[in-house]
PDB file of C-alpha atoms and ligand atoms in Angstrom:
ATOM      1  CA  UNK A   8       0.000   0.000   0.000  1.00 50.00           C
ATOM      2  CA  UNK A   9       1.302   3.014  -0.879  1.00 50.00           C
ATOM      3  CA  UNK A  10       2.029   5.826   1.771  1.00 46.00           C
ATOM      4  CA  UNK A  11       1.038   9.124   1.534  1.00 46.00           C
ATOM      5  CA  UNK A  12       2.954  11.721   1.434  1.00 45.00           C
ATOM      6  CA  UNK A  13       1.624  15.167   2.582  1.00 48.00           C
ATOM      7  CA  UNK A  14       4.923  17.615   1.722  1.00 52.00           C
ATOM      8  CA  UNK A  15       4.388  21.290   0.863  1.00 88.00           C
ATOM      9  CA  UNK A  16       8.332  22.338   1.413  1.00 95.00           C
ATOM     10  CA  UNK A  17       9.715  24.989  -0.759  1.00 97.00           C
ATOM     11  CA  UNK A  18      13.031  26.137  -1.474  1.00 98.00           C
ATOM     12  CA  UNK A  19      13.520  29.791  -0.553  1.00 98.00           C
ATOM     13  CA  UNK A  20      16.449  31.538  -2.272  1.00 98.00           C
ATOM     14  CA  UNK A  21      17.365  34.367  -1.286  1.00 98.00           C
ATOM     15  CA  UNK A  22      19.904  36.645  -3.078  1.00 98.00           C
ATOM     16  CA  UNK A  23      21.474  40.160  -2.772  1.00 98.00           C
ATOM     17  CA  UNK A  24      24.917  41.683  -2.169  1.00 98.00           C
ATOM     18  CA  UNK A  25      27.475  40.488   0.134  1.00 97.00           C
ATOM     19  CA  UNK A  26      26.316  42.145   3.597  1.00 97.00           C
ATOM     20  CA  UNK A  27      22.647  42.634   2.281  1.00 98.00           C
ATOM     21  CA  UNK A  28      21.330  40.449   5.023  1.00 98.00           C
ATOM     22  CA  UNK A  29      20.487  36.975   3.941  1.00 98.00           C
ATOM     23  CA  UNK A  30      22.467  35.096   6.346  1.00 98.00           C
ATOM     24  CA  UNK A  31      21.054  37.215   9.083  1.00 98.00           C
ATOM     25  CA  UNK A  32      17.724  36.719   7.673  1.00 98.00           C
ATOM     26  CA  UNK A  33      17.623  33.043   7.095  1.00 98.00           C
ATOM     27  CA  UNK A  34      19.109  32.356  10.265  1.00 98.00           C
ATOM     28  CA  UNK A  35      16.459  34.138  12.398  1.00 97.00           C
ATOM     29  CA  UNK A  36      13.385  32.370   9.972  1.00 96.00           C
ATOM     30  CA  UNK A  37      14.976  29.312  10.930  1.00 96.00           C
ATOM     31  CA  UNK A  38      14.665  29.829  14.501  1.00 95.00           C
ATOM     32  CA  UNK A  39      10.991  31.585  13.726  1.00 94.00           C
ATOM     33  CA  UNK A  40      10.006  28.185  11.580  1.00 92.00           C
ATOM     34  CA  UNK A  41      11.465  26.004  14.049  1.00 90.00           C
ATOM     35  CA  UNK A  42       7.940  26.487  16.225  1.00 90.00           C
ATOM     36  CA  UNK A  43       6.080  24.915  13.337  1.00 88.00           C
ATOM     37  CA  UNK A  44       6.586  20.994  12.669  1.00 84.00           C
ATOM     38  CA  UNK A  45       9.070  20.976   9.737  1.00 91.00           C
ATOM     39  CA  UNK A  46      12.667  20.201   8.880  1.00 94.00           C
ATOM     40  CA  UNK A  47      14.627  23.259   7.965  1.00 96.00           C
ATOM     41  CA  UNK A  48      17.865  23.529   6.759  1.00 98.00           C
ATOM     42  CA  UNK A  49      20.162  26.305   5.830  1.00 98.00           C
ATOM     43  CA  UNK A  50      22.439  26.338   2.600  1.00 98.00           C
ATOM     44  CA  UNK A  51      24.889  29.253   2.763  1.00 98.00           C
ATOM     45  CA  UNK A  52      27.113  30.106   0.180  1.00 97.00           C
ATOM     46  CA  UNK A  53      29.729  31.137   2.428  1.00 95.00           C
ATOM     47  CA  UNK A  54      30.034  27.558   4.033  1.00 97.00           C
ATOM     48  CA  UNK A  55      29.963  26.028   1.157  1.00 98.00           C
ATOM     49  CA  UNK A  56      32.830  26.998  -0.251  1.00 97.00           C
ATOM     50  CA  UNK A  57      34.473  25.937   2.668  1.00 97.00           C
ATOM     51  CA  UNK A  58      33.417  22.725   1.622  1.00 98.00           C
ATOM     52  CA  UNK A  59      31.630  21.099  -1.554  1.00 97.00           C
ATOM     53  CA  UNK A  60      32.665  24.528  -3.171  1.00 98.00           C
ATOM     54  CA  UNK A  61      36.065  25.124  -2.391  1.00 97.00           C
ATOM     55  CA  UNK A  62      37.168  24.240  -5.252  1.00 98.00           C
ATOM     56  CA  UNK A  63      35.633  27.528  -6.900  1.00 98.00           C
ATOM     57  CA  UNK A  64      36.607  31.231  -7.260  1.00 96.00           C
ATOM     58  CA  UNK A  65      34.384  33.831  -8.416  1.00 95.00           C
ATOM     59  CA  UNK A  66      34.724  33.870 -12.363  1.00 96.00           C
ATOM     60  CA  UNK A  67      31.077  34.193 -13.570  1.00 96.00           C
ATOM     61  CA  UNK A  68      31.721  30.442 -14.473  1.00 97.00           C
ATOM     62  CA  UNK A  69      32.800  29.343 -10.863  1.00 98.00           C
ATOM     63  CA  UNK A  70      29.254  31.241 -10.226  1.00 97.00           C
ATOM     64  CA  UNK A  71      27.628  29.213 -12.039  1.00 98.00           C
ATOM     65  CA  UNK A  72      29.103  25.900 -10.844  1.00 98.00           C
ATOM     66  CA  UNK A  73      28.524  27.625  -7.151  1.00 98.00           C
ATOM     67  CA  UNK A  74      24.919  27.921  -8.097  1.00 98.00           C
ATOM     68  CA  UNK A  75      24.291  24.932 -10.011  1.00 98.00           C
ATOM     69  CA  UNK A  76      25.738  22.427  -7.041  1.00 98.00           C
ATOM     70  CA  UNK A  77      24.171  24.604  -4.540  1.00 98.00           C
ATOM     71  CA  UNK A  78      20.408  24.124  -6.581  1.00 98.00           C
ATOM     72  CA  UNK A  79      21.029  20.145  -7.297  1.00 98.00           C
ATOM     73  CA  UNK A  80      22.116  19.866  -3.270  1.00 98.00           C
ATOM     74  CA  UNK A  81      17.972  22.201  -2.425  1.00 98.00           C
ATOM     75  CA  UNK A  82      16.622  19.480  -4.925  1.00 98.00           C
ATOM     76  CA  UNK A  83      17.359  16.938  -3.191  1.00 98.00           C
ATOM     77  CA  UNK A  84      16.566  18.296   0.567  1.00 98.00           C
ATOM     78  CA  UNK A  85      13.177  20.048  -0.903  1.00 97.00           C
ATOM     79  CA  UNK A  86      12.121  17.022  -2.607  1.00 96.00           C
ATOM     80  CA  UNK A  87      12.710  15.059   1.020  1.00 95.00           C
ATOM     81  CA  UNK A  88      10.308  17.397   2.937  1.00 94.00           C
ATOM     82  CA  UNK A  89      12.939  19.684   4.175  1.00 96.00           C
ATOM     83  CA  UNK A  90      12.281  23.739   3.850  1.00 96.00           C
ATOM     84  CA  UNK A  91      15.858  25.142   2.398  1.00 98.00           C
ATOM     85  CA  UNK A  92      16.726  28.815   3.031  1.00 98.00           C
ATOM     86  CA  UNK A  93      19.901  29.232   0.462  1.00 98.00           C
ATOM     87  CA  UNK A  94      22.172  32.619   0.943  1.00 98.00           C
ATOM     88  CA  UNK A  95      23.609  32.808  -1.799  1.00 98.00           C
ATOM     89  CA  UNK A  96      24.565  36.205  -3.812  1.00 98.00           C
ATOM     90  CA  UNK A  97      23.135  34.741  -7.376  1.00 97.00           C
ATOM     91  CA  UNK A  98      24.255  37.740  -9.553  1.00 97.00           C
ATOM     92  CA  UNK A  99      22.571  37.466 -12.920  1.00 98.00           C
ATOM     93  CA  UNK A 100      18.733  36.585 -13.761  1.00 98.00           C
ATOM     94  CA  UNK A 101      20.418  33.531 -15.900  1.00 98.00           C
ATOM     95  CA  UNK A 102      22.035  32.157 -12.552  1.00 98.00           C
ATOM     96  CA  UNK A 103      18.796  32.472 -10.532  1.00 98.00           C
ATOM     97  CA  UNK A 104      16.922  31.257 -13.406  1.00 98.00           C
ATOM     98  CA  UNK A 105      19.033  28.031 -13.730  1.00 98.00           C
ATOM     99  CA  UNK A 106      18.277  27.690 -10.278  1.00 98.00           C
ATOM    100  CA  UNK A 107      14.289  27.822 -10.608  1.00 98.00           C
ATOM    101  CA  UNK A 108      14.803  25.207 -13.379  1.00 98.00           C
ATOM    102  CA  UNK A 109      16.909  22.679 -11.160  1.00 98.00           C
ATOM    103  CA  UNK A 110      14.593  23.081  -8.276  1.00 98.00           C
ATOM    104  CA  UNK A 111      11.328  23.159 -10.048  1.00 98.00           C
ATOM    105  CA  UNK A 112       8.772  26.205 -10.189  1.00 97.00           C
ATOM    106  CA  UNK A 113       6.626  25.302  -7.464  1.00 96.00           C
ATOM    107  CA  UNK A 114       9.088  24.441  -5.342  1.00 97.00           C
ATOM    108  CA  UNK A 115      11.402  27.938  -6.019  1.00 98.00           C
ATOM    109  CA  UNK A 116      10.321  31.226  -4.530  1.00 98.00           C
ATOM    110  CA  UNK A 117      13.012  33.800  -4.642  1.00 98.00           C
ATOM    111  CA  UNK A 118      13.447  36.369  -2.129  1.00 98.00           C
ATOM    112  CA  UNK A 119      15.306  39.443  -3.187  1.00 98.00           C
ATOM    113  CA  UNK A 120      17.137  41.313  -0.303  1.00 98.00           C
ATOM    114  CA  UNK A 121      17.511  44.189  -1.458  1.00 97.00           C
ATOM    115  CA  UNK A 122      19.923  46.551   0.257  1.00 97.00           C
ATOM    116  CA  UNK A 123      22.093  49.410  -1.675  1.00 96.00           C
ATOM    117  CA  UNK A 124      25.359  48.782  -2.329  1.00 96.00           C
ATOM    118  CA  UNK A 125      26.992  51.630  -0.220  1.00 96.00           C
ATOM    119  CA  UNK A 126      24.758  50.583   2.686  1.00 97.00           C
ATOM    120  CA  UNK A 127      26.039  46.826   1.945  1.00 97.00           C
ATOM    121  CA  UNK A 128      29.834  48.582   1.744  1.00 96.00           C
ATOM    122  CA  UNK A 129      29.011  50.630   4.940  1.00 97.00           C
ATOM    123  CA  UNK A 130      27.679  47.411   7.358  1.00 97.00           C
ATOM    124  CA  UNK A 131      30.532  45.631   5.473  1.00 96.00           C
ATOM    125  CA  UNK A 132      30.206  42.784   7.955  1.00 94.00           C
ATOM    126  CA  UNK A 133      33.167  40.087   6.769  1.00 94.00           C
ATOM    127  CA  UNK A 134      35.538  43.319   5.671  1.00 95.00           C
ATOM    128  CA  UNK A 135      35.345  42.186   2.104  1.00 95.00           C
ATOM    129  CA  UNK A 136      34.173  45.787   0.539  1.00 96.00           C
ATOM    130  CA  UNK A 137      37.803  47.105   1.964  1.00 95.00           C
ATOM    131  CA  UNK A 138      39.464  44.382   0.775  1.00 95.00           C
ATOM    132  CA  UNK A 139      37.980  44.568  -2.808  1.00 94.00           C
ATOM    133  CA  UNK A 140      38.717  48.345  -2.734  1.00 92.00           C
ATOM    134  CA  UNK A 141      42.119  47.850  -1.894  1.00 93.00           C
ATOM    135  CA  UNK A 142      42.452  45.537  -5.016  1.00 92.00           C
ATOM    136  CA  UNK A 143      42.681  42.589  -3.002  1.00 94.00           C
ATOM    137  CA  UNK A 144      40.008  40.745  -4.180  1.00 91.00           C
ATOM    138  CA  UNK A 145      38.494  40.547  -7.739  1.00 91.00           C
ATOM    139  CA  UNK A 146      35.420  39.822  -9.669  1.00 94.00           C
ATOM    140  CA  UNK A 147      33.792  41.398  -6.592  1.00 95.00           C
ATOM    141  CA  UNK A 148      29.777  41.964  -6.745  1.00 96.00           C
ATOM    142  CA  UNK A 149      28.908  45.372  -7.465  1.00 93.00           C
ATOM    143  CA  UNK A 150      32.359  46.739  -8.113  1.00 92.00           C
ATOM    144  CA  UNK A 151      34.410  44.432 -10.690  1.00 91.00           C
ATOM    145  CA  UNK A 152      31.331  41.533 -11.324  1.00 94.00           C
ATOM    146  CA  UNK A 153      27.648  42.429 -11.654  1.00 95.00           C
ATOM    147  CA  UNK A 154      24.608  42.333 -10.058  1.00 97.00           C
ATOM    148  CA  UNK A 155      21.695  42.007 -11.919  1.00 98.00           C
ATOM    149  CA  UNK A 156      18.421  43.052  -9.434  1.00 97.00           C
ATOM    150  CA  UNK A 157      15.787  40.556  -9.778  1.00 98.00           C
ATOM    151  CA  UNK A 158      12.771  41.426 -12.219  1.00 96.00           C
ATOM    152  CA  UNK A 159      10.188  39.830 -11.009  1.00 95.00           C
ATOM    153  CA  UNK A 160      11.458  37.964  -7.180  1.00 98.00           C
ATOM    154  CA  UNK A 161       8.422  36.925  -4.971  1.00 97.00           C
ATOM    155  CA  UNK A 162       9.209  38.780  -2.418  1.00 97.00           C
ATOM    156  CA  UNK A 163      11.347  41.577  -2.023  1.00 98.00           C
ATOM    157  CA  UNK A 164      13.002  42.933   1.583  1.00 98.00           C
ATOM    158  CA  UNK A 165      14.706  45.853   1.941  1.00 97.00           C
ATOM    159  CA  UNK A 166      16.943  45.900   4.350  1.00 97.00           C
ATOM    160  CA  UNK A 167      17.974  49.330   4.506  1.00 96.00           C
ATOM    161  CA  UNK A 168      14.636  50.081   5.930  1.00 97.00           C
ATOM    162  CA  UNK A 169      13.315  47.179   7.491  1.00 97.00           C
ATOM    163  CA  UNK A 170      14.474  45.584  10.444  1.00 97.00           C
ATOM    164  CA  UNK A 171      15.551  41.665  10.830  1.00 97.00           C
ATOM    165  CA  UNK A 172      11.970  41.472  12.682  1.00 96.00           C
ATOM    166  CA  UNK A 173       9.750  43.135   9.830  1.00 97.00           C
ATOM    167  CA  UNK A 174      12.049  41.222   7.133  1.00 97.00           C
ATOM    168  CA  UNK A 175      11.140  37.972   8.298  1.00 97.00           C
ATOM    169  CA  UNK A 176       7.762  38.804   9.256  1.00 96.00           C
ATOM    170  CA  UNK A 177       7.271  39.381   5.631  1.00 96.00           C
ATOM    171  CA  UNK A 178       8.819  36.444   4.303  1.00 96.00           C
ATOM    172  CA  UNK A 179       6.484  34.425   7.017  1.00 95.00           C
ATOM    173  CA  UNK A 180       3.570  36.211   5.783  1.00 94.00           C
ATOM    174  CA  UNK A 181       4.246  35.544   2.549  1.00 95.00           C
ATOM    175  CA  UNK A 182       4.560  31.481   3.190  1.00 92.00           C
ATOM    176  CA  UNK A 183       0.987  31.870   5.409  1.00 88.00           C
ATOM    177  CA  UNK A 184       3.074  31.003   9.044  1.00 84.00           C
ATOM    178  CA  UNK A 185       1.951  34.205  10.668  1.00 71.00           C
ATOM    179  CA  UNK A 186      -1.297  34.555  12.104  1.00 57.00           C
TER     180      UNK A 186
HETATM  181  P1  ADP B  13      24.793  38.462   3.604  1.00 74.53           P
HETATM  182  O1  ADP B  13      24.501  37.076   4.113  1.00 74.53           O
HETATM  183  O2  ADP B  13      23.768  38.966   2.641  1.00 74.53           O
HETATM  184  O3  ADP B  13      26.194  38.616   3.108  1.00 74.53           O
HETATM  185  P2  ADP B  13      24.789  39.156   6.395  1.00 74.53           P
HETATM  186  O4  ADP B  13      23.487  38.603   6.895  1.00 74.53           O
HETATM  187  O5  ADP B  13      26.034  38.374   6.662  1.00 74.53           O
HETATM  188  O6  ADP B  13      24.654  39.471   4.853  1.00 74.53           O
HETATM  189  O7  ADP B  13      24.980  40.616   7.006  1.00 74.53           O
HETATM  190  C1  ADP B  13      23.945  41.581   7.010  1.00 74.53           C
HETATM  191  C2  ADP B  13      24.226  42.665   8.055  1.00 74.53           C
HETATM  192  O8  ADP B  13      23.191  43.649   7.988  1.00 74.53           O
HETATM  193  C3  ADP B  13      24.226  42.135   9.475  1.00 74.53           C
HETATM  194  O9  ADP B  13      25.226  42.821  10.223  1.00 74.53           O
HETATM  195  C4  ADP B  13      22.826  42.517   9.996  1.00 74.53           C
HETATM  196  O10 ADP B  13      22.788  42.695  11.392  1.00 74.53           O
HETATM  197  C5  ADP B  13      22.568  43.833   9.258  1.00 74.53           C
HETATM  198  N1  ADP B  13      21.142  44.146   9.047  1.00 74.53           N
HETATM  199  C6  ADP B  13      20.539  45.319   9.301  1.00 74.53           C
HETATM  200  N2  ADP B  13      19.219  45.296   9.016  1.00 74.53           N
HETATM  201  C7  ADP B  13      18.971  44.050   8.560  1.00 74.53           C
HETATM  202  C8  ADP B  13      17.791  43.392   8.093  1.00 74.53           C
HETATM  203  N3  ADP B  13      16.596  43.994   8.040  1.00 74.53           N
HETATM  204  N4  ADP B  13      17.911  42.114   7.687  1.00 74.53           N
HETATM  205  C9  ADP B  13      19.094  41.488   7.725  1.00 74.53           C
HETATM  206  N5  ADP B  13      20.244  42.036   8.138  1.00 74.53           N
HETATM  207  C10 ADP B  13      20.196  43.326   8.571  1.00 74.53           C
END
């Protein structure tokens, strides 16, 4: 007899600028989701290329590789039941649309957070924006490598106006947890 399944787990991925706030924003929906009975987990770009990723630099073709591993790995979890936040900067609507076509429409809502790039330089929480200003780092997003805002995401946050609170809030509201 076959078992029924009842799984309605999506795959939010959220992209923006280094420092735009989707680690900060993913962690704190994790904790927020973690009241409701699902499996969550978290797929950030930054530990990934400590790991599965490492082998990649920022080239617009190590992108793609970054993105393409990172969407196969959210397939897999997403198709399992598990909700998967993924932080990862996604720079160009091909990137994010290779994405949606790994994962699957239904399954892919992308969250743009959205946060100027001299606000994102400003809060320049891992010290990269010096860095890349000093010429220490290349193919940086937003100075030397693009970043192509989303034209149609499902939800859009900015950050340089709402707080962590109202950000997730939104994103909550948006997937029908909040009452
Ligand atoms: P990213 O993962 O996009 O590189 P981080 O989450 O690491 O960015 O850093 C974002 C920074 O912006 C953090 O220092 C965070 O406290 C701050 N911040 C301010 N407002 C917000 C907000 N509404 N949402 C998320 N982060 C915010």
């Amino acid at each position: 007899m076959a078992i029924e399944l009842k799984i309605d787990s999506k795959v939010l991925w959220l992209t923006g600028l280094s420092g735009a706030g989707k680690t900060t924003i993913a962690n704190k929906l994790k904790e927020k989701l973690s009241a409701f009975d699902i499996a969550i987990e978290i797929l950030d770009g930054d530990i990934l290329r400590m790991g599965i990723n490492k082998d990649l630099g920022f080239s617009m073709k190590d992108r793609y590789e970054n993105v393409r591993r990172t969407a196969e790995i959210a397939k897999i979890l997403v198709n399992n039941g598990i909700y998967t936040l993924v932080c990862l900067i996604s720079p160009t609507e091909e990137i994010r649309k290779m994405a949606r076509n790994i994962i699957g429409e239904e399954k892919f809502i992308e969250v743009f957070i959205n946060a100027p790039f001299e606000i994102c330089k400003a809060r320049d929480v891992k010290g990269m924006y010096k860095r890349a200003e000093r010429g220490e780092c290349k193919d940086f997003t937003g100075l030397d490598s693009p970043f192509e805002k989303p034209a149609n995401p499902d939800i859009t946050i900015d950050t340089s106006t709402d707080t962590v609170l109202q950000s997730v809030s939104k994103v909550l509201d948006f997937l029908k947890f909040n009452k």
